[in-house]
C-alpha angles and dihedrals in degrees: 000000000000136000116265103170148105084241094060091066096040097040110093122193131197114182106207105206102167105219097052090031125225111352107202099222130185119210119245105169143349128216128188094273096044140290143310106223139197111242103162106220099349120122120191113194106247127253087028119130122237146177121254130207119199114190139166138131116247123178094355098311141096119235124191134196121195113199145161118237140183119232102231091167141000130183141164099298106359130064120192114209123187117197123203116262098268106040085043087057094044092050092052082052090059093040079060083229103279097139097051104128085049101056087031092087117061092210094061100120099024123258111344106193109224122234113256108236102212 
């Protein structure tokens, strides 16, 4: 599902993978375990851990998240991350709930596949 929302143009991402450096990344769409993001001709390995940066102004003010993320898919354009339950939570709490009837069906962005924990 995409984004339809004055957030979608204020919310800035950058995706930190160490090897490749900081990835600039747009949000598209967001699912009950995280979001599928834009990131032009980037590719990220799947199954690899990165830091993500949430940022946006509201009410005259910058806010900033800082989270960890798994790569579950990543193509040409677009890059699917899944958080874990509680830092997804605590994201939605940053993001003050505006998207809820987005992340509220699993199946929002098809099927994500999940990352496989060895």
């Amino acid at each position: 599902m995409m984004l339809n929302t004055p957030l979608n143009e204020s919310l800035h991402l950058i995706l930190n993978y160490r090897p490749l450096g900081l990835v600039r990344a747009t949000p598209k769409a967001f699912s009950a375990f995280g979001m599928m993001v834009e990131t032009g001709c980037i590719l990220l390995p799947n199954q690899v851990e990165v830091d993500v940066t949430l940022s946006y102004r509201r009410e005259g003010r910058n806010r900033v998240h800082r989270v960890s993320a798994w790569v579950t898919r990543s193509e040409p354009g677009e890059t699917c991350l899944e958080f874990d339950t509680e830092t997804w939570a605590a994201t939605r709490l940053f993001l003050d709930d505006p998207l809820s009837a987005l992340y509220a069906h699993p199946g929002a962005l098809g099927k994500i596949p999940r990352r496989e924990i060895n």
